Amino acid sequence: MQRTHRRARLRLRFGPGTLLALIAAGFLLASQWQARSARTMARYLEADATGRLRPVERAAPTANPAPPLWKPEPGLLLAQGARLRLTPQQRQVAAGIDREWRRESAALRSRMERALPGVPTDGERGVTLQGLERGLAPYAELSRLYDARRGLAWARAEALLTAGQRALLRPRAPAGREAAR
């Protein structure tokens, strides 16, 4: 008798309330899983072999985005001169580098604007990829030249600074990231 009483205590009973609770818990788990997988999937448009765009679902990128680009120009030294505590000599040399860069960049931007309209079309089909690449090649080359010359002008201006001044000038990275260098 004691043995049957012990078995009865170990046996689980599922009544209507328990079954409803289990079904509700399963529904909640399934909906949370579906919502999580929907957040990790993103819809993109992708060209197929014929060139037609079709919607495609892929996993959304989970990595942190890259920090914003920092492409300073020599004028930044002058704008931040008080905070950097530039000496009069540093300020004078930086102003000369900035004047040279402004003159050179204006000429390069003008050449880039003139290089833009040269995109040939292919009659009824419009612009082909090869036509677009050919038409934008002069602009792309000028853009690379502009970026290289801007980098050189900045390097000349930055060379005027002490290590402490350079540290003050660098942009601060968001929490958890290193500063862009």
Coordinates of N, CA, C and O in Angstrom, one line a residue:
M1 N 0.8 -1.2 0.0 CA 0.0 0.0 0.0 C 0.9 1.3 0.0 O 0.6 2.2 -0.7
Q2 N 1.9 1.2 0.8 CA 2.8 2.4 0.8 C 3.5 2.6 -0.5 O 3.7 3.7 -0.9
R3 N 3.7 1.5 -1.2 CA 4.4 1.5 -2.5 C 3.5 2.2 -3.5 O 4.0 3.0 -4.3
T4 N 2.2 1.9 -3.6 CA 1.3 2.5 -4.6 C 1.1 4.0 -4.2 O 1.0 4.8 -5.1
H5 N 1.1 4.3 -3.0 CA 0.9 5.7 -2.6 C 2.2 6.6 -3.0 O 2.0 7.7 -3.5
R6 N 3.3 6.0 -2.9 CA 4.6 6.7 -3.4 C 4.5 6.9 -4.9 O 4.9 7.9 -5.4
R7 N 4.1 5.9 -5.6 CA 4.0 6.0 -7.1 C 3.0 7.1 -7.5 O 3.2 7.8 -8.4
A8 N 2.0 7.2 -6.8 CA 0.9 8.2 -7.1 C 1.5 9.6 -6.9 O 1.2 10.5 -7.6
R9 N 2.3 9.8 -5.9 CA 2.9 11.1 -5.7 C 3.9 11.5 -6.8 O 4.0 12.7 -7.1
L10 N 4.6 10.6 -7.3 CA 5.6 10.9 -8.4 C 5.0 11.1 -9.7 O 5.6 11.7 -10.6
R11 N 3.8 10.6 -9.9 CA 3.2 10.7 -11.2 C 2.6 12.1 -11.4 O 2.0 12.7 -10.6
L12 N 3.0 12.7 -12.6 CA 2.6 14.1 -12.9 C 1.2 14.1 -13.5 O 0.9 13.2 -14.3
R13 N 0.4 15.1 -13.1 CA -0.9 15.1 -13.7 C -1.0 16.4 -14.5 O -0.6 17.5 -14.2
F14 N -1.5 16.2 -15.7 CA -1.7 17.3 -16.7 C -3.2 17.6 -16.8 O -3.9 16.8 -17.4
G15 N -3.6 18.6 -16.2 CA -5.0 19.0 -16.4 C -5.2 20.1 -17.5 O -4.2 20.4 -18.2
P16 N -6.3 20.6 -17.7 CA -6.5 21.6 -18.8 C -5.7 22.9 -18.6 O -5.2 23.4 -19.5
G17 N -5.6 23.3 -17.4 CA -4.8 24.5 -17.1 C -3.4 24.3 -17.4 O -2.7 25.2 -18.0
T18 N -2.8 23.2 -17.0 CA -1.4 22.9 -17.3 C -1.2 22.9 -18.8 O -0.2 23.4 -19.3
L19 N -2.0 22.2 -19.5 CA -1.9 22.1 -21.0 C -2.0 23.4 -21.6 O -1.2 23.8 -22.5
L20 N -2.9 24.3 -21.2 CA -3.0 25.6 -21.8 C -1.8 26.5 -21.5 O -1.3 27.2 -22.3
A21 N -1.2 26.3 -20.3 CA 0.0 27.0 -19.9 C 1.2 26.6 -20.8 O 2.0 27.4 -21.3
L22 N 1.3 25.3 -21.0 CA 2.4 24.8 -21.9 C 2.2 25.2 -23.3 O 3.2 25.6 -24.0
I23 N 1.0 25.2 -23.8 CA 0.8 25.7 -25.2 C 1.1 27.2 -25.3 O 1.8 27.6 -26.3
A24 N 0.7 28.0 -24.3 CA 1.0 29.4 -24.4 C 2.5 29.7 -24.3 O 3.1 30.5 -25.0
A25 N 3.2 28.9 -23.5 CA 4.7 29.1 -23.4 C 5.4 28.7 -24.7 O 6.3 29.4 -25.1
G26 N 4.9 27.6 -25.3 CA 5.4 27.2 -26.6 C 5.2 28.3 -27.7 O 6.1 28.6 -28.5
F27 N 4.0 28.9 -27.7 CA 3.7 29.9 -28.6 C 4.6 31.1 -28.4 O 5.1 31.7 -29.4
L28 N 4.8 31.5 -27.1 CA 5.7 32.7 -26.9 C 7.1 32.4 -27.3 O 7.8 33.3 -27.9
L29 N 7.6 31.2 -27.0 CA 9.0 30.9 -27.4 C 9.1 30.9 -28.9 O 10.1 31.4 -29.5
A30 N 8.1 30.4 -29.6 CA 8.2 30.3 -31.1 C 8.1 31.7 -31.7 O 8.8 32.1 -32.6
S31 N 7.3 32.6 -31.1 CA 7.2 34.0 -31.7 C 8.4 34.8 -31.4 O 8.9 35.6 -32.2
Q32 N 9.1 34.5 -30.2 CA 10.3 35.2 -29.9 C 11.4 34.8 -30.8 O 12.2 35.6 -31.3
W33 N 11.5 33.5 -31.1 CA 12.5 32.9 -32.0 C 12.3 33.5 -33.4 O 13.2 33.9 -34.1
Q34 N 11.0 33.6 -33.9 CA 10.7 34.1 -35.2 C 11.1 35.6 -35.3 O 11.7 36.0 -36.3
A35 N 10.8 36.4 -34.2 CA 11.1 37.8 -34.2 C 12.6 38.0 -34.3 O 13.1 38.9 -34.9
R36 N 13.4 37.1 -33.5 CA 14.8 37.3 -33.5 C 15.4 36.9 -34.9 O 16.3 37.6 -35.4
S37 N 14.9 35.9 -35.5 CA 15.4 35.5 -36.8 C 15.0 36.6 -37.9 O 15.8 36.8 -38.8
A38 N 13.9 37.2 -37.7 CA 13.5 38.3 -38.6 C 14.4 39.5 -38.5 O 14.7 40.2 -39.5
R39 N 14.9 39.7 -37.3 CA 15.8 40.9 -37.1 C 17.2 40.6 -37.7 O 17.9 41.5 -38.1
T40 N 17.6 39.3 -37.7 CA 18.9 39.0 -38.2 C 18.9 38.9 -39.8 O 20.0 38.8 -40.4
M41 N 17.7 38.8 -40.4 CA 17.6 38.7 -41.8 C 17.3 40.1 -42.4 O 16.5 40.8 -41.8
A42 N 17.9 40.4 -43.5 CA 17.6 41.7 -44.2 C 17.3 41.4 -45.6 O 17.8 40.5 -46.2
R43 N 16.5 42.3 -46.2 CA 16.1 42.1 -47.6 C 16.9 43.1 -48.4 O 17.0 44.3 -48.2
Y44 N 17.6 42.5 -49.5 CA 18.4 43.3 -50.4 C 17.9 43.1 -51.8 O 17.3 42.1 -52.1
L45 N 18.3 44.0 -52.7 CA 18.0 43.8 -54.1 C 19.4 43.4 -54.7 O 20.4 44.0 -54.5
E46 N 19.3 42.3 -55.5 CA 20.5 41.8 -56.1 C 20.3 41.5 -57.6 O 19.2 41.1 -57.9
A47 N 21.2 41.8 -58.4 CA 21.1 41.6 -59.9 C 21.4 40.1 -60.2 O 22.4 39.6 -59.7
D48 N 20.5 39.5 -61.0 CA 20.8 38.2 -61.4 C 21.7 38.2 -62.7 O 22.2 39.2 -63.1
A49 N 21.9 37.0 -63.3 CA 22.8 36.9 -64.5 C 22.3 37.8 -65.6 O 23.1 38.2 -66.5
T50 N 21.0 38.0 -65.7 CA 20.4 38.8 -66.8 C 20.4 40.3 -66.6 O 20.1 41.1 -67.4
G51 N 20.8 40.7 -65.3 CA 20.8 42.1 -65.0 C 19.6 42.6 -64.3 O 19.5 43.8 -64.0
R52 N 18.6 41.7 -64.1 CA 17.3 42.1 -63.5 C 17.5 42.1 -62.0 O 18.1 41.2 -61.4
L53 N 16.9 43.0 -61.3 CA 17.0 43.1 -59.8 C 15.9 42.2 -59.2 O 14.8 42.1 -59.7
R54 N 16.3 41.4 -58.2 CA 15.4 40.6 -57.5 C 15.6 40.7 -56.0 O 16.8 40.9 -55.6
P55 N 14.6 40.6 -55.2 CA 14.8 40.7 -53.8 C 15.4 39.4 -53.2 O 15.1 38.3 -53.6
V56 N 16.4 39.6 -52.3 CA 17.1 38.5 -51.7 C 17.2 38.7 -50.2 O 17.4 39.8 -49.8
E57 N 17.0 37.7 -49.4 CA 17.1 37.8 -48.0 C 18.4 37.2 -47.6 O 18.8 36.1 -48.0
R58 N 19.2 38.0 -46.8 CA 20.5 37.5 -46.3 C 20.6 37.9 -44.9 O 19.9 38.8 -44.4
A59 N 21.5 37.3 -44.2 CA 21.7 37.7 -42.8 C 22.2 39.1 -42.7 O 23.0 39.6 -43.5
A60 N 21.6 39.9 -41.8 CA 22.0 41.3 -41.6 C 23.4 41.3 -41.0 O 23.7 40.5 -40.2
P61 N 24.2 42.3 -41.4 CA 25.5 42.4 -40.8 C 25.4 42.7 -39.3 O 24.6 43.5 -38.8
T62 N 26.2 41.9 -38.5 CA 26.1 42.1 -37.0 C 27.3 42.8 -36.5 O 27.3 43.2 -35.3
A63 N 28.3 43.0 -37.3 CA 29.5 43.7 -36.8 C 29.2 45.2 -36.6 O 28.3 45.7 -37.3
N64 N 30.0 45.8 -35.8 CA 29.9 47.3 -35.6 C 30.3 48.0 -36.9 O 31.3 47.6 -37.5
P65 N 29.6 49.0 -37.3 CA 30.0 49.7 -38.5 C 31.3 50.4 -38.3 O 31.7 50.7 -37.1
A66 N 32.0 50.6 -39.4 CA 33.3 51.3 -39.3 C 33.1 52.7 -38.8 O 32.1 53.4 -39.0
P67 N 34.1 53.3 -38.1 CA 34.0 54.6 -37.6 C 33.9 55.6 -38.8 O 34.4 55.2 -39.9
P68 N 33.4 56.8 -38.6 CA 33.3 57.7 -39.8 C 34.6 58.1 -40.3 O 35.6 58.1 -39.6
L69 N 34.7 58.3 -41.6 CA 35.9 58.7 -42.2 C 36.4 60.0 -41.7 O 35.6 60.9 -41.4
W70 N 37.7 60.2 -41.5 CA 38.2 61.4 -41.1 C 39.3 61.9 -42.1 O 40.3 61.3 -42.1
K71 N 38.9 62.8 -42.9 CA 39.8 63.3 -43.9 C 40.0 64.8 -43.7 O 39.4 65.6 -44.4
P72 N 40.9 65.1 -42.8 CA 41.0 66.6 -42.5 C 41.8 67.3 -43.5 O 42.6 66.7 -44.3
E73 N 41.6 68.6 -43.5 CA 42.4 69.5 -44.4 C 43.2 70.5 -43.5 O 42.8 70.6 -42.3
P74 N 44.2 71.1 -44.1 CA 45.0 72.0 -43.2 C 44.3 73.1 -42.5 O 44.7 73.5 -41.4
G75 N 43.2 73.5 -43.0 CA 42.4 74.6 -42.4 C 41.9 74.2 -41.0 O 41.6 75.0 -40.2
L76 N 41.8 72.9 -40.7 CA 41.4 72.4 -39.4 C 42.3 72.9 -38.3 O 41.9 73.2 -37.2
L77 N 43.6 72.9 -38.6 CA 44.6 73.4 -37.6 C 44.2 74.9 -37.2 O 44.3 75.2 -36.0
L78 N 43.9 75.7 -38.2 CA 43.6 77.1 -37.9 C 42.3 77.2 -37.2 O 42.2 78.0 -36.2
A79 N 41.3 76.4 -37.5 CA 40.0 76.4 -36.9 C 40.2 76.0 -35.4 O 39.4 76.5 -34.5
Q80 N 41.0 75.1 -35.1 CA 41.2 74.5 -33.8 C 42.4 75.1 -33.1 O 42.9 74.6 -32.1
G81 N 43.0 76.2 -33.6 CA 44.2 76.8 -33.1 C 44.2 77.1 -31.7 O 45.2 76.9 -31.0
A82 N 43.1 77.7 -31.2 CA 43.1 78.1 -29.7 C 43.1 76.8 -28.9 O 43.8 76.8 -27.9
R83 N 42.3 75.8 -29.2 CA 42.3 74.6 -28.4 C 43.6 73.9 -28.5 O 44.0 73.3 -27.5
L84 N 44.3 73.9 -29.6 CA 45.6 73.3 -29.8 C 46.7 74.1 -29.2 O 47.8 73.6 -29.1
R85 N 46.4 75.4 -28.9 CA 47.5 76.3 -28.4 C 48.6 76.4 -29.4 O 49.8 76.2 -29.0
L86 N 48.3 76.7 -30.6 CA 49.3 76.9 -31.7 C 50.2 78.1 -31.4 O 49.7 79.1 -30.9
T87 N 51.5 77.9 -31.6 CA 52.4 79.1 -31.5 C 52.2 80.0 -32.7 O 51.6 79.5 -33.7
P88 N 52.6 81.2 -32.6 CA 52.5 82.1 -33.8 C 53.2 81.5 -35.0 O 52.7 81.7 -36.1
Q89 N 54.3 80.9 -34.8 CA 55.0 80.3 -35.9 C 54.2 79.2 -36.6 O 54.1 79.1 -37.8
Q90 N 53.7 78.3 -35.7 CA 52.9 77.2 -36.2 C 51.7 77.7 -37.0 O 51.3 77.2 -38.1
R91 N 51.0 78.7 -36.4 CA 49.9 79.3 -37.1 C 50.2 79.9 -38.5 O 49.5 79.7 -39.4
Q92 N 51.4 80.6 -38.6 CA 51.8 81.2 -39.8 C 52.1 80.2 -40.9 O 51.6 80.3 -42.0
V93 N 52.8 79.1 -40.5 CA 53.1 78.0 -41.5 C 51.9 77.3 -41.9 O 51.7 77.0 -43.0
A94 N 51.0 77.0 -40.9 CA 49.7 76.3 -41.2 C 48.9 77.2 -42.1 O 48.2 76.6 -43.1
A95 N 48.9 78.5 -42.0 CA 48.1 79.3 -42.9 C 48.6 79.3 -44.3 O 47.9 79.3 -45.3
G96 N 50.0 79.2 -44.4 CA 50.6 79.1 -45.8 C 50.2 77.8 -46.4 O 49.9 77.7 -47.6
I97 N 50.3 76.7 -45.7 CA 49.9 75.4 -46.2 C 48.4 75.4 -46.6 O 48.1 74.8 -47.6
D98 N 47.6 76.0 -45.8 CA 46.2 76.1 -46.1 C 45.9 76.9 -47.3 O 45.1 76.4 -48.2
R99 N 46.6 78.0 -47.5 CA 46.4 78.8 -48.7 C 46.8 78.0 -50.0 O 46.0 78.0 -51.0
E100 N 47.9 77.3 -49.9 CA 48.3 76.5 -51.0 C 47.3 75.4 -51.3 O 47.0 75.1 -52.5
W101 N 46.8 74.7 -50.3 CA 45.9 73.6 -50.4 C 44.5 74.2 -51.0 O 44.0 73.5 -51.9
R102 N 44.1 75.3 -50.6 CA 42.8 75.9 -51.1 C 42.9 76.2 -52.6 O 42.0 75.9 -53.4
R103 N 44.1 76.7 -53.0 CA 44.3 77.0 -54.4 C 44.3 75.7 -55.2 O 43.7 75.6 -56.2
E104 N 45.1 74.8 -54.7 CA 45.2 73.5 -55.5 C 43.9 72.7 -55.5 O 43.5 72.2 -56.5
S105 N 43.2 72.7 -54.3 CA 41.9 72.0 -54.3 C 40.9 72.6 -55.2 O 40.1 71.9 -55.8
A106 N 40.8 73.9 -55.3 CA 39.9 74.6 -56.1 C 40.1 74.2 -57.6 O 39.2 73.9 -58.3
A107 N 41.4 74.2 -58.0 CA 41.7 73.8 -59.4 C 41.3 72.3 -59.6 O 40.7 72.0 -60.7
L108 N 41.6 71.4 -58.7 CA 41.2 70.0 -58.8 C 39.7 69.8 -58.9 O 39.2 69.0 -59.7
R109 N 39.0 70.5 -58.0 CA 37.5 70.4 -58.0 C 36.9 70.9 -59.3 O 36.0 70.3 -59.9
S110 N 37.5 72.0 -59.9 CA 37.0 72.5 -61.2 C 37.3 71.4 -62.3 O 36.4 71.2 -63.1
R111 N 38.4 70.8 -62.3 CA 38.7 69.8 -63.3 C 37.8 68.6 -63.1 O 37.4 68.0 -64.0
M112 N 37.5 68.2 -61.8 CA 36.6 67.1 -61.5 C 35.2 67.4 -62.1 O 34.5 66.5 -62.6
E113 N 34.7 68.6 -61.9 CA 33.4 69.0 -62.4 C 33.3 68.9 -63.9 O 32.3 68.5 -64.4
R114 N 34.4 69.3 -64.5 CA 34.4 69.3 -66.0 C 34.5 67.8 -66.5 O 34.0 67.5 -67.6
A115 N 35.1 66.9 -65.7 CA 35.2 65.5 -66.1 C 33.9 64.7 -66.0 O 33.8 63.6 -66.6
L116 N 33.0 65.2 -65.2 CA 31.8 64.4 -64.9 C 30.8 64.2 -66.1 O 30.4 63.1 -66.3
P117 N 30.5 65.1 -67.0 CA 29.4 64.8 -68.0 C 29.8 63.9 -69.1 O 28.9 63.5 -69.9
G118 N 31.0 63.3 -69.1 CA 31.4 62.4 -70.2 C 31.0 61.0 -70.0 O 31.8 60.1 -70.2
V119 N 29.7 60.7 -69.8 CA 29.2 59.3 -69.7 C 28.4 59.0 -71.0 O 27.3 59.4 -71.2
P120 N 29.0 58.1 -71.9 CA 28.3 57.8 -73.1 C 27.2 56.8 -72.9 O 27.2 56.0 -71.9
T121 N 26.1 56.9 -73.7 CA 25.0 56.0 -73.6 C 25.0 55.1 -74.8 O 25.7 55.3 -75.8
D122 N 24.2 54.0 -74.7 CA 24.2 53.0 -75.7 C 22.8 53.0 -76.3 O 22.0 52.0 -76.3
G123 N 22.4 54.1 -76.9 CA 21.1 54.2 -77.6 C 19.9 53.9 -76.6 O 19.7 54.5 -75.6
E124 N 19.1 52.9 -77.1 CA 17.9 52.6 -76.3 C 18.1 51.9 -75.0 O 17.3 51.9 -74.1
R125 N 19.3 51.2 -74.9 CA 19.6 50.4 -73.6 C 20.1 51.4 -72.5 O 20.1 51.0 -71.4
G126 N 20.4 52.6 -72.8 CA 20.8 53.5 -71.8 C 22.3 53.4 -71.6 O 23.1 53.2 -72.5
V127 N 22.7 53.5 -70.4 CA 24.2 53.5 -70.0 C 24.6 52.0 -69.7 O 24.0 51.3 -68.9
T128 N 25.7 51.6 -70.3 CA 26.2 50.3 -70.1 C 27.3 50.4 -69.0 O 27.8 51.5 -68.7
L129 N 27.6 49.3 -68.3 CA 28.6 49.3 -67.3 C 29.9 49.8 -67.9 O 30.6 50.6 -67.3
Q130 N 30.3 49.3 -69.0 CA 31.6 49.6 -69.7 C 31.6 51.1 -70.0 O 32.6 51.8 -69.8
G131 N 30.4 51.6 -70.5 CA 30.3 53.0 -70.9 C 30.5 53.9 -69.6 O 31.1 55.0 -69.7
L132 N 29.8 53.5 -68.6 CA 29.9 54.2 -67.3 C 31.3 54.2 -66.8 O 31.8 55.3 -66.4
E133 N 32.0 53.1 -66.8 CA 33.4 53.0 -66.3 C 34.3 53.9 -67.2 O 35.2 54.6 -66.7
R134 N 34.1 53.9 -68.5 CA 34.9 54.7 -69.4 C 34.7 56.2 -69.2 O 35.6 57.0 -69.1
G135 N 33.4 56.5 -69.0 CA 33.0 57.9 -68.8 C 33.5 58.5 -67.5 O 33.8 59.7 -67.4
L136 N 33.5 57.7 -66.5 CA 33.9 58.1 -65.2 C 35.4 57.9 -64.9 O 35.8 58.4 -63.8
A137 N 36.1 57.3 -65.7 CA 37.6 57.1 -65.5 C 38.3 58.4 -65.2 O 39.1 58.4 -64.3
P138 N 38.1 59.4 -66.1 CA 38.9 60.7 -65.8 C 38.5 61.2 -64.4 O 39.4 61.7 -63.7
Y139 N 37.2 61.2 -64.1 CA 36.8 61.7 -62.8 C 37.4 60.9 -61.6 O 37.9 61.4 -60.6
A140 N 37.4 59.6 -61.8 CA 37.9 58.7 -60.7 C 39.4 59.0 -60.5 O 39.9 59.0 -59.4
E141 N 40.1 59.2 -61.6 CA 41.6 59.5 -61.5 C 41.8 60.8 -60.8 O 42.7 60.9 -59.9
L142 N 41.0 61.8 -61.2 CA 41.1 63.1 -60.5 C 40.7 63.0 -59.0 O 41.3 63.7 -58.2
S143 N 39.8 62.2 -58.7 CA 39.4 62.0 -57.3 C 40.5 61.4 -56.5 O 40.7 61.8 -55.4
R144 N 41.1 60.4 -57.1 CA 42.3 59.8 -56.4 C 43.4 60.8 -56.2 O 44.0 60.8 -55.2
L145 N 43.6 61.6 -57.2 CA 44.7 62.6 -57.1 C 44.3 63.6 -56.0 O 45.2 64.0 -55.2
Y146 N 43.0 64.0 -56.0 CA 42.6 65.0 -55.0 C 42.8 64.4 -53.6 O 43.3 65.1 -52.7
D147 N 42.4 63.2 -53.4 CA 42.6 62.5 -52.1 C 44.1 62.4 -51.7 O 44.4 62.7 -50.5
A148 N 44.9 62.1 -52.7 CA 46.4 62.0 -52.4 C 46.9 63.3 -52.0 O 47.7 63.5 -51.1
R149 N 46.6 64.4 -52.8 CA 47.1 65.7 -52.5 C 46.6 66.3 -51.2 O 47.3 66.9 -50.5
R150 N 45.3 66.0 -50.9 CA 44.8 66.4 -49.6 C 45.5 65.7 -48.5 O 45.9 66.3 -47.5
G151 N 45.8 64.4 -48.6 CA 46.6 63.7 -47.6 C 48.0 64.3 -47.4 O 48.5 64.4 -46.3
L152 N 48.6 64.7 -48.5 CA 50.0 65.3 -48.4 C 49.9 66.6 -47.7 O 50.8 66.9 -46.9
A153 N 48.9 67.4 -48.1 CA 48.8 68.7 -47.4 C 48.5 68.6 -45.9 O 49.1 69.3 -45.1
W154 N 47.7 67.6 -45.6 CA 47.4 67.4 -44.2 C 48.7 66.9 -43.5 O 49.0 67.3 -42.3
A155 N 49.4 66.0 -44.1 CA 50.6 65.5 -43.5 C 51.6 66.6 -43.2 O 52.3 66.7 -42.1
R156 N 51.7 67.5 -44.1 CA 52.6 68.7 -43.9 C 52.1 69.6 -42.8 O 52.9 70.0 -41.9
A157 N 50.8 69.8 -42.7 CA 50.3 70.6 -41.6 C 50.4 69.9 -40.3 O 50.8 70.5 -39.3
E158 N 50.1 68.6 -40.3 CA 50.2 67.8 -39.0 C 51.6 67.7 -38.5 O 51.8 67.6 -37.3
A159 N 52.6 67.7 -39.4 CA 54.0 67.7 -39.0 C 54.4 68.9 -38.1 O 55.4 68.8 -37.4
L160 N 53.6 69.9 -38.2 CA 53.9 71.1 -37.4 C 53.6 70.9 -35.9 O 54.1 71.6 -35.1
L161 N 52.7 70.0 -35.6 CA 52.2 69.8 -34.3 C 53.1 69.0 -33.4 O 53.9 68.1 -33.9
T162 N 53.0 69.2 -32.1 CA 53.7 68.3 -31.1 C 52.8 67.1 -30.9 O 51.7 67.1 -31.3
A163 N 53.4 66.1 -30.2 CA 52.6 64.9 -29.9 C 51.3 65.2 -29.1 O 50.3 64.6 -29.4
G164 N 51.5 66.1 -28.2 CA 50.3 66.5 -27.4 C 49.2 67.2 -28.2 O 48.0 66.9 -28.0
Q165 N 49.7 68.0 -29.1 CA 48.7 68.7 -30.0 C 48.0 67.7 -30.9 O 46.8 67.8 -31.1
R166 N 48.8 66.7 -31.4 CA 48.2 65.7 -32.3 C 47.1 64.9 -31.5 O 46.1 64.6 -32.0
A167 N 47.4 64.6 -30.2 CA 46.4 63.8 -29.4 C 45.1 64.6 -29.2 O 44.1 64.0 -29.2
L168 N 45.2 65.9 -29.1 CA 44.1 66.7 -28.9 C 43.2 66.8 -30.2 O 42.0 67.0 -30.2
L169 N 43.9 66.7 -31.3 CA 43.3 66.8 -32.6 C 42.5 65.6 -33.1 O 41.5 65.7 -33.8
R170 N 43.0 64.4 -32.7 CA 42.4 63.2 -33.2 C 40.9 63.1 -32.8 O 40.6 63.4 -31.6
P171 N 40.0 62.6 -33.7 CA 38.6 62.5 -33.3 C 38.5 61.4 -32.2 O 39.3 60.4 -32.2
R172 N 37.6 61.5 -31.3 CA 37.4 60.5 -30.3 C 36.5 59.4 -30.9 O 35.4 59.7 -31.5
A173 N 36.9 58.2 -30.7 CA 36.1 57.0 -31.1 C 34.9 56.8 -30.1 O 35.0 57.1 -29.0
P174 N 33.8 56.3 -30.6 CA 32.7 55.9 -29.7 C 33.2 54.8 -28.8 O 34.2 54.2 -29.0
A175 N 32.5 54.7 -27.7 CA 32.9 53.7 -26.6 C 33.1 52.3 -27.2 O 32.3 51.9 -28.0
G176 N 34.1 51.7 -26.8 CA 34.4 50.3 -27.3 C 35.2 50.3 -28.6 O 35.4 49.2 -29.1
R177 N 35.6 51.4 -29.1 CA 36.3 51.4 -30.4 C 37.6 52.2 -30.2 O 37.6 53.1 -29.4
E178 N 38.6 51.8 -31.0 CA 39.8 52.6 -31.0 C 39.6 53.9 -31.9 O 38.8 53.8 -32.8
A179 N 40.4 54.9 -31.7 CA 40.3 56.1 -32.5 C 40.7 55.8 -33.9 O 41.6 55.0 -34.1
A180 N 40.0 56.4 -34.8 CA 40.4 56.3 -36.2 C 41.8 57.0 -36.4 O 42.0 58.1 -36.0
R181 N 42.7 56.3 -37.1 CA 44.0 56.9 -37.3 C 44.3 57.1 -38.8 O 44.1 56.4 -39.6

